Every structure is written in C-alpha cells, then in structure tokens.
PDB file of C-alpha atoms in Angstrom:
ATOM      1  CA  UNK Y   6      64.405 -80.507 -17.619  1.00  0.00           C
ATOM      2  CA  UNK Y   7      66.942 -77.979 -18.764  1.00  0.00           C
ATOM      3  CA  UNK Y   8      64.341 -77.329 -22.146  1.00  0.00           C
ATOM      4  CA  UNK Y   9      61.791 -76.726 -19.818  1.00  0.00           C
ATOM      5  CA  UNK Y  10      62.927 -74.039 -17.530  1.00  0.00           C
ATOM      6  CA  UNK Y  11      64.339 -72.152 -21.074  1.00  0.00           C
ATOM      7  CA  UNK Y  12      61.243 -72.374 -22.960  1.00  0.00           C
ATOM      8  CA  UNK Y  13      59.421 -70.747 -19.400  1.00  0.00           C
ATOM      9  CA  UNK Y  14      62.162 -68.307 -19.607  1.00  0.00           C
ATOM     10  CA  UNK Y  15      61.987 -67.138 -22.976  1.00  0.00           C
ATOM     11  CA  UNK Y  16      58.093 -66.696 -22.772  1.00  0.00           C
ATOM     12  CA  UNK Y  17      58.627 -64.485 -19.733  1.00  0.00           C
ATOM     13  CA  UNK Y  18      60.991 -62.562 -21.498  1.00  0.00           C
ATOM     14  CA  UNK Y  19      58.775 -62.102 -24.100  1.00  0.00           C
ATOM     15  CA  UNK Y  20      56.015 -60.682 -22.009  1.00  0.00           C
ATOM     16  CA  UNK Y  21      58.054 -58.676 -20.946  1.00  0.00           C
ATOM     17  CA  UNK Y  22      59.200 -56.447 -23.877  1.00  0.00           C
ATOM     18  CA  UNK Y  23      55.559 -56.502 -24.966  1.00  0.00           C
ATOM     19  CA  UNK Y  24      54.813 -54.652 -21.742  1.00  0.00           C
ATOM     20  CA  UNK Y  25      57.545 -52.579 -22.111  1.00  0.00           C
ATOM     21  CA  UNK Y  26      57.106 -51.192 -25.250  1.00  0.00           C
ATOM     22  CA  UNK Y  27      53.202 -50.537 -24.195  1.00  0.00           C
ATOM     23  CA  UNK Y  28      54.090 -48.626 -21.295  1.00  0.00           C
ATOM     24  CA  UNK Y  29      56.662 -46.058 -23.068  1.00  0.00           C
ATOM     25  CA  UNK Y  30      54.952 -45.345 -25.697  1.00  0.00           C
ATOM     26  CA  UNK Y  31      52.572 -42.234 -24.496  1.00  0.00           C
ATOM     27  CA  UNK Y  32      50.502 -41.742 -27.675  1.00  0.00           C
ATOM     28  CA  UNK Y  33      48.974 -45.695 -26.348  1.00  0.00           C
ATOM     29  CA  UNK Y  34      48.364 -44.505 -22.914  1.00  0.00           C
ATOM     30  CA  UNK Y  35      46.523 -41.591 -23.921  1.00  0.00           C
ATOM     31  CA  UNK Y  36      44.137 -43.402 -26.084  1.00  0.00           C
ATOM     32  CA  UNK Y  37      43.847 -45.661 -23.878  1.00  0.00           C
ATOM     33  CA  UNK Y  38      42.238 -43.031 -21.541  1.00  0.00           C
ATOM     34  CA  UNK Y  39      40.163 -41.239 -23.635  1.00  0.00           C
ATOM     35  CA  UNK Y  40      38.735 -44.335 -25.665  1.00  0.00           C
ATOM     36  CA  UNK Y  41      34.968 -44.955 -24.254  1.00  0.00           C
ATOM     37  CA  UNK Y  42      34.064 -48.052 -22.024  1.00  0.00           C
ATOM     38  CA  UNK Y  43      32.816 -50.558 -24.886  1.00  0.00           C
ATOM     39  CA  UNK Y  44      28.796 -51.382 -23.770  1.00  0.00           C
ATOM     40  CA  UNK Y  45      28.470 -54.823 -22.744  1.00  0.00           C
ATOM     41  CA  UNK Y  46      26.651 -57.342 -24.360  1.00  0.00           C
ATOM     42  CA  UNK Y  47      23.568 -56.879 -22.231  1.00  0.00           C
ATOM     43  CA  UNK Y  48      24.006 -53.198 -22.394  1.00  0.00           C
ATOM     44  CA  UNK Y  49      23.828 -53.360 -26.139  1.00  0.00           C
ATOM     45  CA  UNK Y  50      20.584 -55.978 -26.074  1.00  0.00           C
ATOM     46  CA  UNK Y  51      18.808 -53.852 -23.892  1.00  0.00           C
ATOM     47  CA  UNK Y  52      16.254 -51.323 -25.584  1.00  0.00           C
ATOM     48  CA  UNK Y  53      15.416 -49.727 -22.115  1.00  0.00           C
ATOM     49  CA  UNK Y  54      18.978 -48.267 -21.012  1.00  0.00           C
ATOM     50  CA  UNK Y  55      19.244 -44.562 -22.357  1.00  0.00           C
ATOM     51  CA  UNK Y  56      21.688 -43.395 -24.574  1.00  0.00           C
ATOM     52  CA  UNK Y  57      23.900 -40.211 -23.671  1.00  0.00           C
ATOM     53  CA  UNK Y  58      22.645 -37.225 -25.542  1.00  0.00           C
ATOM     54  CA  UNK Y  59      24.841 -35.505 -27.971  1.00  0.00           C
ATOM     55  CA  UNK Y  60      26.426 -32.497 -27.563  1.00  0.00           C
ATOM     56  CA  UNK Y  61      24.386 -30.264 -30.392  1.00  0.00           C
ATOM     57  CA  UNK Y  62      21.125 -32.158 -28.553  1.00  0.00           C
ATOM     58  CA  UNK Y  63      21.216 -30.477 -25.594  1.00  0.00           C
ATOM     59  CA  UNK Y  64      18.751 -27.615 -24.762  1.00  0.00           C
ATOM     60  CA  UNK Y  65      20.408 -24.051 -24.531  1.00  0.00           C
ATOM     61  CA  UNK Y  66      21.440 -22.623 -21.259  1.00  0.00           C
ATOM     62  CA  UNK Y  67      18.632 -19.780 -20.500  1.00  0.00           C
ATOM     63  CA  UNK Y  68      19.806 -16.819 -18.110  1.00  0.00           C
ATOM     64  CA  UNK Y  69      17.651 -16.827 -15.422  1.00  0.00           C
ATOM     65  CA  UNK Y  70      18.309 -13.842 -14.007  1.00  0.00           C
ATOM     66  CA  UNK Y  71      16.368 -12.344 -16.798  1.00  0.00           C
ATOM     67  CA  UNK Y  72      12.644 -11.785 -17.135  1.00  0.00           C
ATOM     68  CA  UNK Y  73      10.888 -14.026 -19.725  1.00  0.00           C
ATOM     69  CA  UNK Y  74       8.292 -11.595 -20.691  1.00  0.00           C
ATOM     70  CA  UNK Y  75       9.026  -8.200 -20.547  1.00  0.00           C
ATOM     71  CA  UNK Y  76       6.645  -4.955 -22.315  1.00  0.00           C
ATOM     72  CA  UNK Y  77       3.024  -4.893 -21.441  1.00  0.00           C
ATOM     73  CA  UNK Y  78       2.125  -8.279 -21.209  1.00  0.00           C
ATOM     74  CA  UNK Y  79       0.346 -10.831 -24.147  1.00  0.00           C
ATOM     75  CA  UNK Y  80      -2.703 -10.630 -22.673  1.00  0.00           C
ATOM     76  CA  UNK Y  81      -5.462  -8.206 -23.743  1.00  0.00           C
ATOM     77  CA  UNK Y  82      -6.771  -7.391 -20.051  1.00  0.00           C
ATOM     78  CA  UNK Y  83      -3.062  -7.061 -19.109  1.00  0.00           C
ATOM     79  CA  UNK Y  84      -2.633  -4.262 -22.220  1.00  0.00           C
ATOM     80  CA  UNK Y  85      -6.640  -3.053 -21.087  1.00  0.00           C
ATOM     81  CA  UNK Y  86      -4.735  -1.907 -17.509  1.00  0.00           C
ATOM     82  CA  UNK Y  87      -1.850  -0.289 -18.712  1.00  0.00           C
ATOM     83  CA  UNK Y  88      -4.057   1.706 -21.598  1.00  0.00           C
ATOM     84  CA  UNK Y  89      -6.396   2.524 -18.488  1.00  0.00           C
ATOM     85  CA  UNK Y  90      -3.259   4.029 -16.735  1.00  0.00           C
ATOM     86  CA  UNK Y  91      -2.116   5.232 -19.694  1.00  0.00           C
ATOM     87  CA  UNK Y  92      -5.228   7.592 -20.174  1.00  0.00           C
ATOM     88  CA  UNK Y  93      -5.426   8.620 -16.364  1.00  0.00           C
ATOM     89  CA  UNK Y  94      -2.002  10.007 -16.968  1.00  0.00           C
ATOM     90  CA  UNK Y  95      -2.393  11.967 -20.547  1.00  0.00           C
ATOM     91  CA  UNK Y  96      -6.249  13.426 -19.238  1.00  0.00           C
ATOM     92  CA  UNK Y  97      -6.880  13.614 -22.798  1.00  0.00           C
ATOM     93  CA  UNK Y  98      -8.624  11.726 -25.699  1.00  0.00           C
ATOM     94  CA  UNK Y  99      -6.631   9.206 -27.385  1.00  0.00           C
ATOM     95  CA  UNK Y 100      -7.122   7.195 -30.428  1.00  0.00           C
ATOM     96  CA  UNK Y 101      -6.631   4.066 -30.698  1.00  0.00           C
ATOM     97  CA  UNK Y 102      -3.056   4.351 -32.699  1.00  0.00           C
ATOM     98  CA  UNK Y 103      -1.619   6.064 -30.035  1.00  0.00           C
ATOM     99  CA  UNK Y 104      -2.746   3.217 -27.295  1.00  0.00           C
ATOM    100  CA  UNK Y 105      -1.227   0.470 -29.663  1.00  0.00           C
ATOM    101  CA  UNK Y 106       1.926   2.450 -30.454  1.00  0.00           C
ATOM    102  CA  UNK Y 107       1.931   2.875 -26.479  1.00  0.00           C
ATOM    103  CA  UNK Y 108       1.631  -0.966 -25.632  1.00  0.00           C
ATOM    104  CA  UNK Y 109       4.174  -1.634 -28.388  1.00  0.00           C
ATOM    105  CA  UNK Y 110       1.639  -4.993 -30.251  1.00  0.00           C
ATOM    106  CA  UNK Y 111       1.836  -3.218 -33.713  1.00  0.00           C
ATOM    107  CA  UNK Y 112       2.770  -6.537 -34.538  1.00  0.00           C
ATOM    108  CA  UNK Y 113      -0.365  -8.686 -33.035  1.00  0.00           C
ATOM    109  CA  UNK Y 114      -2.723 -10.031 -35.569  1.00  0.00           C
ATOM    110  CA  UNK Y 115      -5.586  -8.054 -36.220  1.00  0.00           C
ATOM    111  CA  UNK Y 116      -8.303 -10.222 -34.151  1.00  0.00           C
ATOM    112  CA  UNK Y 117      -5.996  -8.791 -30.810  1.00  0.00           C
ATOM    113  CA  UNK Y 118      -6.358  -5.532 -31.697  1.00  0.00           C
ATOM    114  CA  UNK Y 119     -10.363  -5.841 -32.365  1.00  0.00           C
ATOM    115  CA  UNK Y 120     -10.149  -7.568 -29.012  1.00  0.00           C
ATOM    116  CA  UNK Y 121      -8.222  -4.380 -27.052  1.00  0.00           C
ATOM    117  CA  UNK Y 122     -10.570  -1.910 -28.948  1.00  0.00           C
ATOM    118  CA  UNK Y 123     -13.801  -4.116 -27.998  1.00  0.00           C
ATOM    119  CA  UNK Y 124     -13.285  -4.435 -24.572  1.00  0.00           C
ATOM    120  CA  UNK Y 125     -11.585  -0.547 -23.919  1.00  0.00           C
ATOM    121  CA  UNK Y 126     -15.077   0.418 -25.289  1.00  0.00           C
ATOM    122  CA  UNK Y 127     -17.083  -1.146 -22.429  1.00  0.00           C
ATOM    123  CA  UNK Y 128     -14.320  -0.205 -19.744  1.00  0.00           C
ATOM    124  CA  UNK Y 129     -16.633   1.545 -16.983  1.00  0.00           C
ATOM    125  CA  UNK Y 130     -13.373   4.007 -16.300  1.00  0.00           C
ATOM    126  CA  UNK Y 131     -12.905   4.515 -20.186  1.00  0.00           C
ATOM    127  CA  UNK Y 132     -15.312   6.945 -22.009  1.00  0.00           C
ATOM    128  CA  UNK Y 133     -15.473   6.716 -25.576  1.00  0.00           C
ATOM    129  CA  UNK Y 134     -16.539   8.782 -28.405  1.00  0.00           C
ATOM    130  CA  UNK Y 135     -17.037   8.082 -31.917  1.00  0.00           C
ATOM    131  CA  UNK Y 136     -15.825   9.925 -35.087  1.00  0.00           C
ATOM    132  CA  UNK Y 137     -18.442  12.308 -36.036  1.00  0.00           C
ATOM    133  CA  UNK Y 138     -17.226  12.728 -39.449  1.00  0.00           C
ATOM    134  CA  UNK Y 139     -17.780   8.817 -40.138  1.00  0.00           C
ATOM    135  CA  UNK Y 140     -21.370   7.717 -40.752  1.00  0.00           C
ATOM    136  CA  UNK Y 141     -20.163   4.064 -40.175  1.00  0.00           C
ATOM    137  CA  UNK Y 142     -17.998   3.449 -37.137  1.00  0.00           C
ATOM    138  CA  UNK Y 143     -15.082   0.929 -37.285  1.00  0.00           C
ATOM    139  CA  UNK Y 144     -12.884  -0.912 -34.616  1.00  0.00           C
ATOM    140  CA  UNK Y 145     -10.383   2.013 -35.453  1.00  0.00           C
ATOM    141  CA  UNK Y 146     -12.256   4.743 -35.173  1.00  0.00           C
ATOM    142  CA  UNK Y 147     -13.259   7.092 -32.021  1.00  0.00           C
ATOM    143  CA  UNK Y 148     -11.200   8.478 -29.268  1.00  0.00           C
ATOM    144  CA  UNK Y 149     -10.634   6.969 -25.887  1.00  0.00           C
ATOM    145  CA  UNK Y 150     -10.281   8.902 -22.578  1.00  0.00           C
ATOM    146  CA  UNK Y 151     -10.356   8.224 -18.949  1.00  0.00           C
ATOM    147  CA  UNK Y 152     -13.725   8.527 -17.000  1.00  0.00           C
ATOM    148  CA  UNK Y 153     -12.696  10.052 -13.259  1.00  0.00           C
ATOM    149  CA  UNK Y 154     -14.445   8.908 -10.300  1.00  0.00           C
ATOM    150  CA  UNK Y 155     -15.778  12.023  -9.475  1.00  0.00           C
ATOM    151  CA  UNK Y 156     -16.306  13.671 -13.641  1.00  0.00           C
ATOM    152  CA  UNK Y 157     -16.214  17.418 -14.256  1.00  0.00           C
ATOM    153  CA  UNK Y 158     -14.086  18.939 -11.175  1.00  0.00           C
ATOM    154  CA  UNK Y 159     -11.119  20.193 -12.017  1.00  0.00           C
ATOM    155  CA  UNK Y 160     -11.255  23.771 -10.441  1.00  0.00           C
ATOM    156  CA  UNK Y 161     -12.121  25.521  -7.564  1.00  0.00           C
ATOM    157  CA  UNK Y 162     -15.434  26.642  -9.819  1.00  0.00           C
ATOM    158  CA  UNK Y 163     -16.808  23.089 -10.919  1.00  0.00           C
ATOM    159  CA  UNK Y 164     -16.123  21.914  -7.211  1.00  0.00           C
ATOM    160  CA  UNK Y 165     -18.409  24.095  -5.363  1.00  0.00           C
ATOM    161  CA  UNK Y 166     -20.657  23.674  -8.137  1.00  0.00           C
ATOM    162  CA  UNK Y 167     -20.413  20.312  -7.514  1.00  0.00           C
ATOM    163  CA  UNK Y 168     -20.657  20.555  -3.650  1.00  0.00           C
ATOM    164  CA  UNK Y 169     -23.727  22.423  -4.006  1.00  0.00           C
ATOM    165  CA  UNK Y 170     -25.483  20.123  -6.715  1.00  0.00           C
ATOM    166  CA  UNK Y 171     -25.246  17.332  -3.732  1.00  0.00           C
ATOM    167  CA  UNK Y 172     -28.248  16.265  -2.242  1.00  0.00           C
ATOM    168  CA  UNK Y 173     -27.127  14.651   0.967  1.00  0.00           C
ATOM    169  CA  UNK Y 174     -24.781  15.785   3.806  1.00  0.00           C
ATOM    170  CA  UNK Y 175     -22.254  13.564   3.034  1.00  0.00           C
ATOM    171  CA  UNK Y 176     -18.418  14.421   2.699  1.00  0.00           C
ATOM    172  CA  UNK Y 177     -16.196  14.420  -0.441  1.00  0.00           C
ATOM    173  CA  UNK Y 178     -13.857  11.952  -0.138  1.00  0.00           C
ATOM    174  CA  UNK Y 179     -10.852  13.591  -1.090  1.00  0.00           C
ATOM    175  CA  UNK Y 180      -9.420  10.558  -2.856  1.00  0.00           C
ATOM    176  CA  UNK Y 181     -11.942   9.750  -5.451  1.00  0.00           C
ATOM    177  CA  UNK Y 182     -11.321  13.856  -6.370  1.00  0.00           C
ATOM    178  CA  UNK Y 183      -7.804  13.075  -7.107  1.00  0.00           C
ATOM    179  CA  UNK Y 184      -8.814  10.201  -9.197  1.00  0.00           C
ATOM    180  CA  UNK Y 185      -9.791  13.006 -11.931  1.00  0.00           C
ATOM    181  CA  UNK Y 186      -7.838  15.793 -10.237  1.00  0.00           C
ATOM    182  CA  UNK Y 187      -4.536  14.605  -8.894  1.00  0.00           C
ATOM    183  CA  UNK Y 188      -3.385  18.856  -7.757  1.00  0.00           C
ATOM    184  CA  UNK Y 189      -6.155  19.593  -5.874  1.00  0.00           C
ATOM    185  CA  UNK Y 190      -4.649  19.939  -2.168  1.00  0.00           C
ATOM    186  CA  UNK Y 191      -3.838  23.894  -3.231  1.00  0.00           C
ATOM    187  CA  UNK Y 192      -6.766  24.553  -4.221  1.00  0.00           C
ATOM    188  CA  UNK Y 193      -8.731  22.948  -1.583  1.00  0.00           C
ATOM    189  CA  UNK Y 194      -6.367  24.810   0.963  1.00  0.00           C
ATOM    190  CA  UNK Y 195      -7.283  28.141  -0.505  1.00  0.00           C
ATOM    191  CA  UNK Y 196     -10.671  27.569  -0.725  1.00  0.00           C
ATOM    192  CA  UNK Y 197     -10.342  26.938   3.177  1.00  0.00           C
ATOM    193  CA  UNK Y 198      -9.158  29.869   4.161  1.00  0.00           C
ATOM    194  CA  UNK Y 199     -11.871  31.903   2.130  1.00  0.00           C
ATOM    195  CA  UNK Y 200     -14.079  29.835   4.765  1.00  0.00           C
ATOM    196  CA  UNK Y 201     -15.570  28.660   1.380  1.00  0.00           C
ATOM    197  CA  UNK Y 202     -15.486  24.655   2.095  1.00  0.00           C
ATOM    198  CA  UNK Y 203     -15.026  22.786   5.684  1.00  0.00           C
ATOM    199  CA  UNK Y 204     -11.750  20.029   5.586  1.00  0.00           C
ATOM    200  CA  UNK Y 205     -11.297  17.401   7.397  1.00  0.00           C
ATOM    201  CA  UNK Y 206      -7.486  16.560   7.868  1.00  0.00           C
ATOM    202  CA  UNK Y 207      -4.938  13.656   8.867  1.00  0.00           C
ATOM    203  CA  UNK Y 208      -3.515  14.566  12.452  1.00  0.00           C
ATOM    204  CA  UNK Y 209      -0.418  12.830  11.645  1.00  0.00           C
ATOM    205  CA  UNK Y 210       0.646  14.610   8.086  1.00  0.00           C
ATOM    206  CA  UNK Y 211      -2.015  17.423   8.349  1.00  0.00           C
ATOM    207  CA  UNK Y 212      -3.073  16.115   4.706  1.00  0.00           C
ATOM    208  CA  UNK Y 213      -7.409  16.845   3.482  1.00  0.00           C
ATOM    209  CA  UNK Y 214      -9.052  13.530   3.934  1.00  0.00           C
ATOM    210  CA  UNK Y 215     -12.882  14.873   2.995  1.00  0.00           C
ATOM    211  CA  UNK Y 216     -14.557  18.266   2.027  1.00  0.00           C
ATOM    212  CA  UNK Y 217     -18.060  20.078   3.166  1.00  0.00           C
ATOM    213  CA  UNK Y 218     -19.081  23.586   1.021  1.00  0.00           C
ATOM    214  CA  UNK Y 219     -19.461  25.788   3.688  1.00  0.00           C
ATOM    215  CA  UNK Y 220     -21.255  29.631   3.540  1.00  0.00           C
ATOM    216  CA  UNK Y 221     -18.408  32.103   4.243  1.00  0.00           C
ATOM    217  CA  UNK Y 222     -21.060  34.992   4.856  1.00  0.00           C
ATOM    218  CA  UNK Y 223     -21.375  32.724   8.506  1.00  0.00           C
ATOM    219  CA  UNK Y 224     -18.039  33.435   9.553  1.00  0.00           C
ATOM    220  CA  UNK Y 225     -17.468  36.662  11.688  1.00  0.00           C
ATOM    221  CA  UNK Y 226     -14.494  37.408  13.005  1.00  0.00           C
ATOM    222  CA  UNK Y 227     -14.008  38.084  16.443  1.00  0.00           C
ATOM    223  CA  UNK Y 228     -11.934  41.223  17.949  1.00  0.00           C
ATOM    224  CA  UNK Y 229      -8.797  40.862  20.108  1.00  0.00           C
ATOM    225  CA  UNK Y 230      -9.589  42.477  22.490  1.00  0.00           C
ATOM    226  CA  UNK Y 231     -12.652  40.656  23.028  1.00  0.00           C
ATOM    227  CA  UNK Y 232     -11.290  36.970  22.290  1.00  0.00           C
ATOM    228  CA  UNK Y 233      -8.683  38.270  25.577  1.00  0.00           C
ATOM    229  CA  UNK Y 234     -12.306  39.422  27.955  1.00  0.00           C
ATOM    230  CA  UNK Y 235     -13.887  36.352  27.104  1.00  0.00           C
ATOM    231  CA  UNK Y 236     -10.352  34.289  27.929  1.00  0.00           C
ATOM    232  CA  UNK Y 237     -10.237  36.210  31.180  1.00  0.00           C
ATOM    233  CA  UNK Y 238     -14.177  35.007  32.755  1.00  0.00           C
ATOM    234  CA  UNK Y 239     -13.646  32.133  34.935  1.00  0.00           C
ATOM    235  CA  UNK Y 240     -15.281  28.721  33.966  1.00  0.00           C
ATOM    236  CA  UNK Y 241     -17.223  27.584  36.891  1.00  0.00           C
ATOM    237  CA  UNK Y 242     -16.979  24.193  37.583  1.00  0.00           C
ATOM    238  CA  UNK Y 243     -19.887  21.894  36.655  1.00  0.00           C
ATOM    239  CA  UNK Y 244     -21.470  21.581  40.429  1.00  0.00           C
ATOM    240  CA  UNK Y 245     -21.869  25.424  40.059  1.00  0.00           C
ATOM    241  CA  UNK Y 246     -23.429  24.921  36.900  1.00  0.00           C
ATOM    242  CA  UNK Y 247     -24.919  22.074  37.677  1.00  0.00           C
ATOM    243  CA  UNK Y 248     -26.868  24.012  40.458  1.00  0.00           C
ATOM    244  CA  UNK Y 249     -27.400  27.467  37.938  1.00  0.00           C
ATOM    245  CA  UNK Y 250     -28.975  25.603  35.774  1.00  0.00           C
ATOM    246  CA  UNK Y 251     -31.961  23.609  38.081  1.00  0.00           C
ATOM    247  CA  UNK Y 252     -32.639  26.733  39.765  1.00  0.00           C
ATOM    248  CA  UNK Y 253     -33.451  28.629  36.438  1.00  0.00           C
ATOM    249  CA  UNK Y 254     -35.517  25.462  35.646  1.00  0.00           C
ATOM    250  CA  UNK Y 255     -33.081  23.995  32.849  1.00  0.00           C
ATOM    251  CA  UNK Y 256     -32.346  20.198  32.990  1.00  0.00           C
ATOM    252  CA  UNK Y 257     -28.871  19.575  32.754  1.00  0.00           C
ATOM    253  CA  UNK Y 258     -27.092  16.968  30.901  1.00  0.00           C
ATOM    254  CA  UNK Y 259     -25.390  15.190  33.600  1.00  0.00           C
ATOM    255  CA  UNK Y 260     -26.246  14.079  36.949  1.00  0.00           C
ATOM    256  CA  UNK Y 261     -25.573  15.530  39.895  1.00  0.00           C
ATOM    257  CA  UNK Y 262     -21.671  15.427  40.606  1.00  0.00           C
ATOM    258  CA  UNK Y 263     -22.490  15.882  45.054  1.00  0.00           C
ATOM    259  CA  UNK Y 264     -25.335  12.717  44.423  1.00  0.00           C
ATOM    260  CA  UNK Y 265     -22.454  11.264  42.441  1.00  0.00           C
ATOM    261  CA  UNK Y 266     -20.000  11.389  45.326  1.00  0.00           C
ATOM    262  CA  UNK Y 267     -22.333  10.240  47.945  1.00  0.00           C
ATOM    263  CA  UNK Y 268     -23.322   7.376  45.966  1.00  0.00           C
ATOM    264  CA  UNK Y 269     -20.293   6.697  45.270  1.00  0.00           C
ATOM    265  CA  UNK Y 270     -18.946   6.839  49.211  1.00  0.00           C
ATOM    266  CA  UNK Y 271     -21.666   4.459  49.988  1.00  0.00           C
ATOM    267  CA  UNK Y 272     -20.901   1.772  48.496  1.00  0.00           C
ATOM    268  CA  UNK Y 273     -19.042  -0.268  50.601  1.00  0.00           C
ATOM    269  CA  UNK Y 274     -15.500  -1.767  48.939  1.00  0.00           C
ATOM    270  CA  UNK Y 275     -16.047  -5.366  48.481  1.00  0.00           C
ATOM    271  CA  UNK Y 276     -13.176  -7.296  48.584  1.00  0.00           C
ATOM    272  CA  UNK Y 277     -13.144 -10.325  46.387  1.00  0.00           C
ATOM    273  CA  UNK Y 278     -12.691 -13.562  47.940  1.00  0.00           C
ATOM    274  CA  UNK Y 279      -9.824 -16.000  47.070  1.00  0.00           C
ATOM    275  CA  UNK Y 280     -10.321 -18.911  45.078  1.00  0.00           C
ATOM    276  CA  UNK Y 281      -8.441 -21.905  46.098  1.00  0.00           C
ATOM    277  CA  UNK Y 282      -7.037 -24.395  43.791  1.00  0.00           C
ATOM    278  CA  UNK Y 283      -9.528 -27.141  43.094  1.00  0.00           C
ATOM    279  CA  UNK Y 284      -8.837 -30.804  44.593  1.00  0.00           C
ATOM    280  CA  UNK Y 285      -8.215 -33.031  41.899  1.00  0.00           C
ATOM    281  CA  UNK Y 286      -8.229 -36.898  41.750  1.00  0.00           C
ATOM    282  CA  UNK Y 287      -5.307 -38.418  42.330  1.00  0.00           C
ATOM    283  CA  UNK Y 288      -4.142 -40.859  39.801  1.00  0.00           C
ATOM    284  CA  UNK Y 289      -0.793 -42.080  41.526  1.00  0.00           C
ATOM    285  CA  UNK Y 290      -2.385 -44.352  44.668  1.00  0.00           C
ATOM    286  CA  UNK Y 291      -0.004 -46.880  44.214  1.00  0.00           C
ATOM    287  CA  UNK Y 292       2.669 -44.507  45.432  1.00  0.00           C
ATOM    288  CA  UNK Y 293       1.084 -42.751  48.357  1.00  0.00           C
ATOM    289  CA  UNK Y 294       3.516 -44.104  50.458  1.00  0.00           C
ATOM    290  CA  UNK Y 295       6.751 -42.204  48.540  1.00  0.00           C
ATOM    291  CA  UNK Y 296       4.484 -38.891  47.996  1.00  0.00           C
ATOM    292  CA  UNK Y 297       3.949 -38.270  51.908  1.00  0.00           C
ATOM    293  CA  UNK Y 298       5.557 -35.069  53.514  1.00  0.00           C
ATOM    294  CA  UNK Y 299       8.285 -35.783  56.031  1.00  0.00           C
ATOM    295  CA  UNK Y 300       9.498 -31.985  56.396  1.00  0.00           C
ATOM    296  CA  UNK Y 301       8.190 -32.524  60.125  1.00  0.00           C
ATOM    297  CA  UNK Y 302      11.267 -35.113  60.822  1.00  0.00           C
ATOM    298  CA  UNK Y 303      13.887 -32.464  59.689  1.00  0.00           C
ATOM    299  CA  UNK Y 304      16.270 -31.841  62.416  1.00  0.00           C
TER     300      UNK Y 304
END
C-alpha cells in the first residue's frame, strides 16, 4: 500500500518541476504567444478556406484626399473646352503648338493630337485658317482663334456699324457682345450719353442688359426755365379730360370715370351665403346609444 501512495507521489512531484521550469522561463512564454494557431486537419483539407495575404501582397494605401486626375483631363473633348477657353481669353490666333504646350499632352501619341486638331477645326466657336505659305496643309499647320458670338465689334465704330447693318428692330443683347468684347460697358455708357445708342439697364445693379442705335440729331434739349413753366401747369384730372376731349370730338381711351361710379354704386353688394358642412353617413350605428348629447342633464 505504502509503494503505492510513493510511486503517486513521486509522479506528482515530477509534474510538478516540469511545470515549474515552463513557467519561469520567459523566452517559452513568449513564443508561446507569438507562435501561430496550427490549422486543423480540416482546415488544412479544405481548398475553399482563404489564406491570409502576405504582407508585400497587399495593395498600397492611396490618399484620398487627393485628386486622381489632375491637368486638363484625358479626354479630347475635355482638352477641346479648355483650348476653346483658352482662345476666348488670348483673342488671338494660335497654333496648334501653343494649344498642346497649353494642355500639357506633349506626351500623347500622335493619333490624340490628330484627334484635338480634327475636331478644333470643326468647332463652330473656333475659326481656323490655314498656312498660306504651304500648298499642302497638315494636321499641324494653320492657326486657331476664337469665333465671338457677335464677330467684328470691338469698338464704339464697328458697333454702330453693326447696329445699323441690322435689319430688324430687335435689341443687342448685351451678353452675346461680351462674348467677343468682354470691356464694353464704358464704351456703351459713353455712347449713351452722346444720345448715340438707347440702353436698357438692370434696376437692381444699374448694369446694360440690351442696346438700340439711336439718331442723336432727335434729341433737343429743353431750357430750364421752361422744364420749371411746364412743371408749374396743373394736370387736370382725367374726368376733366375725359369731358375736353368728347366735346372737341376726340374719343378717349378710357371710359367714362362719372358712368364708372354710377355703375359701380348700382350694383347692389351681394353677400355670399354660408355653406354648411355636408351630412355624412354615419358608419358607427352600433354605438348611437354612447354618441347621444346629454349637455341638457348638466346641473
């Protein structure tokens, strides 16, 4: 029995320093915790379950606070716009050179450029013109410039040249002139007070909105001293000129204001009768009985 009890003994003891000298050592416990989960046997069978990515796999992080595409765009309508703009802004001929150096593709294969050339050529706001000194023209030859709105004004001269080569009585919208002409609003302001052209203006910012010529040998100007007679006659009212007018035999323009007022007092106010509210069915018959009005029983 005694044998027994020792051999149980001495195996305890022996788990025991086993333990022990696991759990002082550090180096052990630190491996421990670092060393991967081993798969399991299913794990490892299984051609479905993903494997983690490594570390050189993974896709770079991309700062997305920062545009993708930046310059003028890839596109050749994209570079057509800002060439467009470009032109508006120089008002003179450019090659071709110039609008690629501009939009930075110096790089882009040829066929682009042929592209951007091709389709600034039949721009309707781009006017082109070819080399005269070339009897063969080539995608890089020719100047481009931009084609205004209204073409030709860009002085007080061309304008009422302009004004006066129109055949309807239409205004001049004052924002297709700017198209070609952006500093026109002194000029048109100076030509208004030489009672040369007739403006129509904003009320809010006072700014030219469209423009009539106009014949300054028809303006007259009018003495002081008679502008302050003429302020001085009394208006009559319109039933005195109502009544000047039929007995000279003129037909006025408006009715009579007394036949006005006595039709008018006639007519009888009419006061518009109430509508009531309109019965309705009643769904709720079952409870007739708890929908009755007992106010009459209050003490």
């Amino acid at each position: 029995m005694s044998s027994y009890l020792e051999k149980q003994s001495s195996a305890f003891k022996g788990t025991l320093a086993s333990a022990a000298t696991k759990i002082s050592n550090p180096s052990t416990l630190k491996a421990a915790a670092l060393a991967p989960p081993s798969p399991s046997p299913s794990a490892a069978s299984d051609t479905t379950t993903p494997t983690a990515k490594r570390k050189r796999d993974a896709p770079p992080e991309v700062p997305y606070s920062q545009p993708q595409l930046t310059g003028y765009g890839l596109e050749v309508k994209t570079q057509m716009t800002f060439a467009v703009d470009k032109l508006k802004k120089e008002r003179k001929p450019m090659s071709l050179i110039d609008l690629i150096n501009h939009l930075s593709v110096q790089s882009h294969p040829e066929e682009h450029k042929k592209a951007l050339a091709e389709g600034l050529r039949r721009h309707p706001r781009v006017e082109w013109k070819p080399d005269p000194k070339l009897t063969e023209q080539t995608w890089l030859s020719g100047t481009f410039a931009h084609r205004p709105l209204i073409p030709g004004v860009h002085d007080s001269t061309t304008l009422l040249a302009y004004l006066q080569r129109k055949t309807d009585a239409s205004g001049l919208s004052v924002k297709d002139l700017k198209d070609g002409w952006p500093e026109c609003e002194e000029t048109l302001t100076n030509l208004e007070r030489q009672h040369k052209i007739l403006v129509v203006r904003t009320k809010k910012d006072n700014l030219p909105r469209y423009v009539w010529p106009n014949d300054p040998s028809l303006f007259h100007a009018v003495q002081p001293e008679f502008q302050a007679m003429w302020h001085r006659v009394p208006i009559p009212s319109i039933a005195d000129m109502h009544r000047k007018l039929v007995s000279v035999g003129q037909k006025p323009t408006s009715e009579d204001p007394h036949k006005i007022e006595l039709v008018s007092g006639n007519k009888a106010k009419v006061q518009k009768r109430r509508v009531g509210n309109r019965a309705s069915k009643a769904t709720n018959q079952h409870m007739t009985h708890l929908l009755q009005d007992y106010s009459k029983f209050r003490r």
